[in-house]
mmCIF file of C-alpha atoms in Angstrom:
data_model
loop_
_atom_site.group_PDB
_atom_site.id
_atom_site.type_symbol
_atom_site.label_atom_id
_atom_site.label_comp_id
_atom_site.label_asym_id
_atom_site.label_seq_id
_atom_site.Cartn_x
_atom_site.Cartn_y
_atom_site.Cartn_z
ATOM 1 C CA ALA Y 1 -19.450 1.007 13.417
ATOM 2 C CA ARG Y 2 -20.223 4.521 12.178
ATOM 3 C CA TRP Y 3 -16.557 5.078 11.366
ATOM 4 C CA SER Y 4 -16.284 1.720 9.505
ATOM 5 C CA ARG Y 5 -19.369 2.434 7.422
ATOM 6 C CA GLY Y 6 -18.136 5.924 6.569
ATOM 7 C CA TRP Y 7 -14.689 4.650 5.699
ATOM 8 C CA THR Y 8 -16.110 1.912 3.469
ATOM 9 C CA SER Y 9 -18.371 4.358 1.653
ATOM 10 C CA GLU Y 10 -15.440 6.658 0.916
ATOM 11 C CA GLU Y 11 -13.356 3.768 -0.427
ATOM 12 C CA ASN Y 12 -16.286 2.741 -2.635
ATOM 13 C CA ARG Y 13 -16.470 6.264 -4.064
ATOM 14 C CA HIS Y 14 -12.796 6.092 -4.891
ATOM 15 C CA GLY Y 15 -13.348 2.924 -6.923
ATOM 16 C CA ASP Y 16 -16.379 4.375 -8.695
ATOM 17 C CA LEU Y 17 -14.546 7.544 -9.616
ATOM 18 C CA LEU Y 18 -11.524 5.686 -11.037
ATOM 19 C CA ASN Y 19 -13.784 3.273 -12.885
ATOM 20 C CA LYS Y 20 -15.634 6.164 -14.576
ATOM 21 C CA TYR Y 21 -12.341 7.842 -15.447
ATOM 22 C CA LEU Y 22 -11.121 4.711 -17.204
ATOM 23 C CA TYR Y 23 -14.470 4.217 -18.986
ATOM 24 C CA LEU Y 24 -14.683 7.814 -20.276
ATOM 25 C CA GLY Y 25 -11.043 7.730 -21.310
ATOM 26 C CA GLY Y 26 -11.821 4.938 -23.778
ATOM 27 C CA ARG Y 27 -8.348 3.441 -23.611
ATOM 28 C CA CYS Y 28 -9.080 0.404 -21.435
ATOM 29 C CA ASP Y 29 -10.948 -2.838 -21.951
ATOM 30 C CA MET Y 30 -13.634 -2.272 -19.368
ATOM 31 C CA ARG Y 31 -14.965 -5.821 -19.655
ATOM 32 C CA SER Y 32 -11.547 -7.169 -18.599
ATOM 33 C CA ILE Y 33 -11.412 -4.679 -15.713
ATOM 34 C CA GLU Y 34 -14.929 -5.641 -14.536
ATOM 35 C CA VAL Y 35 -13.979 -9.322 -14.687
ATOM 36 C CA THR Y 36 -10.928 -8.524 -12.546
ATOM 37 C CA ILE Y 37 -13.074 -6.671 -10.010
ATOM 38 C CA GLN Y 38 -15.566 -9.543 -9.880
ATOM 39 C CA HIS Y 39 -12.753 -12.082 -9.220
ATOM 40 C CA LEU Y 40 -11.142 -9.815 -6.640
ATOM 41 C CA ILE Y 41 -14.345 -9.405 -4.614
ATOM 42 C CA THR Y 42 -15.151 -13.153 -4.944
ATOM 43 C CA SER Y 43 -11.683 -14.172 -3.800
ATOM 44 C CA GLY Y 44 -11.813 -11.890 -0.779
ATOM 45 C CA PHE Y 45 -8.823 -10.765 1.220
ATOM 46 C CA ASN Y 46 -7.271 -11.695 4.536
ATOM 47 C CA PRO Y 47 -5.048 -8.970 6.013
ATOM 48 C CA GLY Y 48 -3.949 -11.334 8.770
ATOM 49 C CA ALA Y 49 -5.781 -9.435 11.507
ATOM 50 C CA GLN Y 50 -6.930 -12.685 13.163
ATOM 51 C CA LYS Y 51 -9.940 -10.800 14.579
ATOM 52 C CA ASP Y 52 -7.444 -8.848 16.712
ATOM 53 C CA PRO Y 53 -8.162 -5.082 16.724
ATOM 54 C CA TYR Y 54 -4.501 -4.323 17.435
ATOM 55 C CA ARG Y 55 -3.479 -6.084 14.216
ATOM 56 C CA GLY Y 56 -6.339 -4.442 12.326
ATOM 57 C CA PHE Y 57 -5.258 -0.943 13.350
ATOM 58 C CA VAL Y 58 -1.564 -1.561 12.642
ATOM 59 C CA TYR Y 59 -2.460 -2.959 9.230
ATOM 60 C CA THR Y 60 -4.677 -0.041 8.265
ATOM 61 C CA SER Y 61 -2.141 2.471 9.601
ATOM 62 C CA PHE Y 62 0.348 0.978 7.168
ATOM 63 C CA GLN Y 63 -1.989 0.251 4.266
ATOM 64 C CA GLU Y 64 -3.709 3.644 4.205
ATOM 65 C CA ARG Y 65 -0.349 5.408 4.015
ATOM 66 C CA ALA Y 66 0.734 3.080 1.211
ATOM 67 C CA THR Y 67 -2.366 3.896 -0.827
ATOM 68 C CA LYS Y 68 -1.921 7.631 -0.157
ATOM 69 C CA ILE Y 69 1.623 7.381 -1.490
ATOM 70 C CA SER Y 70 0.689 5.327 -4.555
ATOM 71 C CA HIS Y 71 -2.280 7.536 -5.567
ATOM 72 C CA GLY Y 72 -0.119 10.628 -5.050
ATOM 73 C CA ASN Y 73 2.566 9.216 -7.306
ATOM 74 C CA VAL Y 74 0.090 8.286 -10.029
ATOM 75 C CA GLY Y 75 -1.164 11.905 -9.841
ATOM 76 C CA LYS Y 76 2.413 13.114 -10.360
ATOM 77 C CA LEU Y 77 2.672 10.917 -13.450
ATOM 78 C CA GLY Y 78 -0.605 12.414 -14.704
ATOM 79 C CA ARG Y 79 0.814 15.910 -14.286
ATOM 80 C CA GLU Y 80 4.052 14.908 -15.998
ATOM 81 C CA TYR Y 81 2.164 13.600 -19.057
ATOM 82 C CA GLY Y 82 -0.367 16.410 -19.210
ATOM 83 C CA ASP Y 83 -3.434 14.596 -17.824
ATOM 84 C CA LYS Y 84 -4.926 17.178 -15.464
ATOM 85 C CA ASN Y 85 -8.036 15.080 -14.747
ATOM 86 C CA MET Y 86 -5.923 12.148 -13.567
ATOM 87 C CA GLN Y 87 -3.847 14.500 -11.473
ATOM 88 C CA ARG Y 88 -6.923 16.017 -9.764
ATOM 89 C CA ILE Y 89 -8.606 12.648 -9.191
ATOM 90 C CA CYS Y 90 -5.559 11.037 -7.654
ATOM 91 C CA ALA Y 91 -4.758 14.089 -5.510
ATOM 92 C CA LYS Y 92 -8.309 13.987 -4.131
ATOM 93 C CA ILE Y 93 -8.131 10.273 -3.358
ATOM 94 C CA ALA Y 94 -4.650 10.618 -1.818
ATOM 95 C CA GLY Y 95 -6.075 13.346 0.440
ATOM 96 C CA ASP Y 96 -8.859 11.036 1.637
ATOM 97 C CA GLU Y 97 -6.391 8.214 2.246
ATOM 98 C CA GLY Y 98 -4.204 10.598 4.254
ATOM 99 C CA ARG Y 99 -7.126 11.402 6.572
ATOM 100 C CA HIS Y 100 -7.883 7.727 6.981
ATOM 101 C CA GLU Y 101 -4.237 7.111 7.784
ATOM 102 C CA LYS Y 102 -4.180 9.715 10.501
ATOM 103 C CA ALA Y 103 -7.300 8.308 12.121
ATOM 104 C CA TYR Y 104 -5.943 4.775 12.356
ATOM 105 C CA GLN Y 105 -2.577 5.973 13.590
ATOM 106 C CA LYS Y 106 -4.338 7.968 16.336
ATOM 107 C CA PHE Y 107 -6.141 4.788 17.369
ATOM 108 C CA VAL Y 108 -2.791 3.037 17.783
ATOM 109 C CA THR Y 109 -1.394 6.037 19.679
ATOM 110 C CA GLU Y 110 -4.207 5.601 22.248
ATOM 111 C CA ILE Y 111 -3.594 1.877 22.504
ATOM 112 C CA LEU Y 112 0.112 2.516 23.191
ATOM 113 C CA LYS Y 113 -0.844 4.679 26.176
ATOM 114 C CA ARG Y 114 -2.803 1.779 27.677
ATOM 115 C CA ASP Y 115 -1.035 -1.380 26.510
ATOM 116 C CA PRO Y 116 2.370 -0.622 24.959
ATOM 117 C CA ASN Y 117 3.735 -4.152 25.400
ATOM 118 C CA GLY Y 118 0.742 -5.735 23.744
ATOM 119 C CA LEU Y 119 0.791 -3.386 20.797
ATOM 120 C CA LEU Y 120 4.547 -3.717 20.223
ATOM 121 C CA ALA Y 121 4.287 -7.518 20.301
ATOM 122 C CA VAL Y 122 1.686 -7.347 17.529
ATOM 123 C CA PHE Y 123 3.550 -4.704 15.489
ATOM 124 C CA GLY Y 124 6.821 -6.630 15.678
ATOM 125 C CA ASP Y 125 5.173 -9.904 14.731
ATOM 126 C CA MET Y 126 3.514 -8.300 11.709
ATOM 127 C CA MET Y 127 6.753 -6.707 10.561
ATOM 128 C CA ARG Y 128 8.490 -10.091 10.644
ATOM 129 C CA GLY Y 129 6.109 -11.078 7.905
ATOM 130 C CA GLN Y 130 5.040 -8.688 5.167
ATOM 131 C CA ILE Y 131 2.191 -6.208 4.833
ATOM 132 C CA VAL Y 132 0.316 -7.224 1.697
ATOM 133 C CA MET Y 133 -2.067 -5.026 -0.277
ATOM 134 C CA PRO Y 134 -5.770 -5.838 -0.704
ATOM 135 C CA ALA Y 135 -5.369 -6.585 -4.418
ATOM 136 C CA GLU Y 136 -2.987 -9.491 -3.769
ATOM 137 C CA LEU Y 137 -5.448 -12.107 -5.096
ATOM 138 C CA MET Y 138 -6.640 -10.234 -8.155
ATOM 139 C CA THR Y 139 -6.844 -12.009 -11.497
ATOM 140 C CA ASP Y 140 -8.458 -11.303 -14.834
ATOM 141 C CA GLY Y 141 -9.140 -14.994 -15.352
ATOM 142 C CA LYS Y 142 -6.294 -15.300 -17.851
ATOM 143 C CA ASP Y 143 -3.029 -14.140 -16.294
ATOM 144 C CA PRO Y 144 -2.241 -16.174 -13.112
ATOM 145 C CA ASP Y 145 0.606 -13.733 -12.300
ATOM 146 C CA LEU Y 146 -1.398 -10.561 -12.789
ATOM 147 C CA TYR Y 147 -0.720 -9.046 -9.353
ATOM 148 C CA GLU Y 148 2.990 -9.735 -9.542
ATOM 149 C CA ASN Y 149 3.210 -8.252 -13.049
ATOM 150 C CA PHE Y 150 1.142 -5.249 -12.056
ATOM 151 C CA SER Y 151 3.288 -4.682 -8.923
ATOM 152 C CA ASN Y 152 6.471 -4.860 -10.982
ATOM 153 C CA VAL Y 153 5.185 -2.169 -13.365
ATOM 154 C CA ALA Y 154 4.189 0.004 -10.391
ATOM 155 C CA GLN Y 155 7.689 -0.444 -8.936
ATOM 156 C CA ARG Y 156 9.393 0.458 -12.221
ATOM 157 C CA LEU Y 157 7.272 3.621 -12.655
ATOM 158 C CA GLY Y 158 7.889 4.705 -9.080
ATOM 159 C CA VAL Y 159 4.232 4.391 -8.066
ATOM 160 C CA TYR Y 160 4.962 2.184 -5.044
ATOM 161 C CA THR Y 161 8.435 0.851 -4.361
ATOM 162 C CA ALA Y 162 10.409 -1.106 -1.801
ATOM 163 C CA ILE Y 163 11.843 2.227 -0.622
ATOM 164 C CA ASP Y 164 8.263 3.417 0.065
ATOM 165 C CA TYR Y 165 7.723 0.269 2.207
ATOM 166 C CA ALA Y 166 10.794 1.108 4.307
ATOM 167 C CA ASP Y 167 9.766 4.752 4.583
ATOM 168 C CA ILE Y 168 6.308 3.785 5.876
ATOM 169 C CA ILE Y 169 7.818 1.704 8.665
ATOM 170 C CA ASP Y 170 10.082 4.636 9.545
ATOM 171 C CA HIS Y 171 7.094 6.995 9.550
ATOM 172 C CA LEU Y 172 5.136 4.724 11.937
ATOM 173 C CA VAL Y 173 8.078 4.308 14.293
ATOM 174 C CA LYS Y 174 8.447 8.114 14.466
ATOM 175 C CA THR Y 175 4.733 8.901 14.605
ATOM 176 C CA TRP Y 176 4.258 6.568 17.542
ATOM 177 C CA ASP Y 177 7.541 7.801 19.095
ATOM 178 C CA LEU Y 178 8.668 4.293 19.850
ATOM 179 C CA GLU Y 179 12.155 5.311 20.851
ATOM 180 C CA ASN Y 180 10.771 7.230 23.837
ATOM 181 C CA LEU Y 181 8.025 4.800 24.783
ATOM 182 C CA GLU Y 182 7.876 4.114 28.529
ATOM 183 C CA GLY Y 183 6.406 1.391 30.691
ATOM 184 C CA LEU Y 184 7.850 -1.538 28.688
ATOM 185 C CA ASP Y 185 8.780 -4.954 30.065
ATOM 186 C CA SER Y 186 11.819 -6.879 28.806
ATOM 187 C CA GLU Y 187 9.953 -8.326 25.798
ATOM 188 C CA GLY Y 188 8.570 -4.927 24.961
ATOM 189 C CA GLU Y 189 12.108 -3.470 25.015
ATOM 190 C CA LYS Y 190 13.268 -6.125 22.578
ATOM 191 C CA GLU Y 191 10.363 -5.457 20.213
ATOM 192 C CA ARG Y 192 10.992 -1.706 20.412
ATOM 193 C CA ASP Y 193 14.668 -2.164 19.525
ATOM 194 C CA TYR Y 194 13.798 -4.467 16.636
ATOM 195 C CA LEU Y 195 11.227 -2.055 15.211
ATOM 196 C CA CYS Y 196 13.428 1.055 15.573
ATOM 197 C CA LYS Y 197 16.224 -0.601 13.640
ATOM 198 C CA LEU Y 198 13.961 -2.040 10.951
ATOM 199 C CA PRO Y 199 13.620 0.986 8.604
ATOM 200 C CA VAL Y 200 17.379 1.235 8.059
ATOM 201 C CA ARG Y 201 17.596 -2.500 7.369
ATOM 202 C CA TYR Y 202 14.722 -2.476 4.914
ATOM 203 C CA ARG Y 203 16.048 0.629 3.144
ATOM 204 C CA LYS Y 204 19.446 -0.967 2.581
ATOM 205 C CA LEU Y 205 17.825 -4.093 1.153
ATOM 206 C CA ALA Y 206 15.561 -2.013 -1.068
ATOM 207 C CA GLU Y 207 18.407 0.158 -2.373
ATOM 208 C CA ARG Y 208 20.502 -2.915 -3.105
ATOM 209 C CA SER Y 209 17.663 -4.512 -5.048
ATOM 210 C CA MET Y 210 16.878 -1.353 -7.011
ATOM 211 C CA ASN Y 211 20.563 -0.748 -7.845
ATOM 212 C CA LYS Y 212 20.701 -4.234 -9.363
ATOM 213 C CA LYS Y 213 17.686 -3.493 -11.524
ATOM 214 C CA LYS Y 214 19.213 -0.204 -12.716
ATOM 215 C CA LYS Y 215 22.072 -2.172 -14.254
ATOM 216 C CA VAL Y 216 19.677 -4.079 -16.496
ATOM 217 C CA THR Y 217 19.389 -2.562 -19.966
ATOM 218 C CA GLU Y 218 16.068 -1.712 -21.551
ATOM 219 C CA ASP Y 219 16.388 -4.644 -23.949
ATOM 220 C CA GLU Y 220 16.751 -7.035 -21.011
ATOM 221 C CA ILE Y 221 13.614 -5.819 -19.176
ATOM 222 C CA PRO Y 222 10.808 -8.369 -19.680
ATOM 223 C CA MET Y 223 7.599 -7.261 -21.367
ATOM 224 C CA LYS Y 224 4.172 -8.446 -20.203
ATOM 225 C CA THR Y 225 0.829 -8.003 -21.878
ATOM 226 C CA PHE Y 226 -2.196 -6.745 -19.951
ATOM 227 C CA ASN Y 227 -5.730 -7.525 -20.981
ATOM 228 C CA TRP Y 228 -6.880 -4.295 -19.292
ATOM 229 C CA ILE Y 229 -5.238 -2.368 -22.123
ATOM 230 C CA TYR Y 230 -6.325 -4.658 -24.962
ATOM 231 C CA GLY Y 231 -3.241 -6.875 -24.803
ATOM 232 C CA ARG Y 232 -0.700 -4.092 -25.091
ATOM 233 C CA SER Y 233 2.672 -4.683 -23.422
ATOM 234 C CA ALA Y 234 4.433 -2.925 -20.558
ATOM 235 C CA ARG Y 235 7.907 -3.364 -19.086
ATOM 236 C CA THR Y 236 7.734 -5.121 -15.756
ATOM 237 C CA ALA Y 237 11.118 -4.646 -14.088
#
């Protein structure tokens, strides 16, 4: 409980800091952003943990690394375009997310020592679906496809891509040393083999998809407006 409260308080500080950065920058429609936040909290989020701590720890091991990567990449964009404040803020948040990530991955490491078959069954089942981000249900009350459009922009800018998704799976497989895991039954062996082969499979699919998008000319890339930036447009693919 102490860990959960501390983790939640840090995540809240991240949101407050980014909110103040956007407000002081004066380039965003803060009313639209606050409406989006209100809808997001009201809608809630279901990570698919099913009240199972194994699922919860696998999810957070993945999700915390994803947010570390995305904040780090936004910071790199800030540096590239001369915004030192954005760079510092995102680097700080990425550092916090990295510490969260390590904690959750250590929890899973301890579970694997005690119940490797049970953990692998959960991990494999979750990977047969898709790890979704907490903002999946966000809306500004006007754009019903806001999350999809936002995700496409993030992918195009290199903030968080399908390659990152594959790399996270690869990182978890190596961090938990699944290839050398002992004490598995026949089902555990099958799940281990599936998980160890998964990063290569996902990376090939991601590269194929991204190569197709590279062939699209700038004129063919769809533009979408975002109320967060007063209706200005951004390319989404």
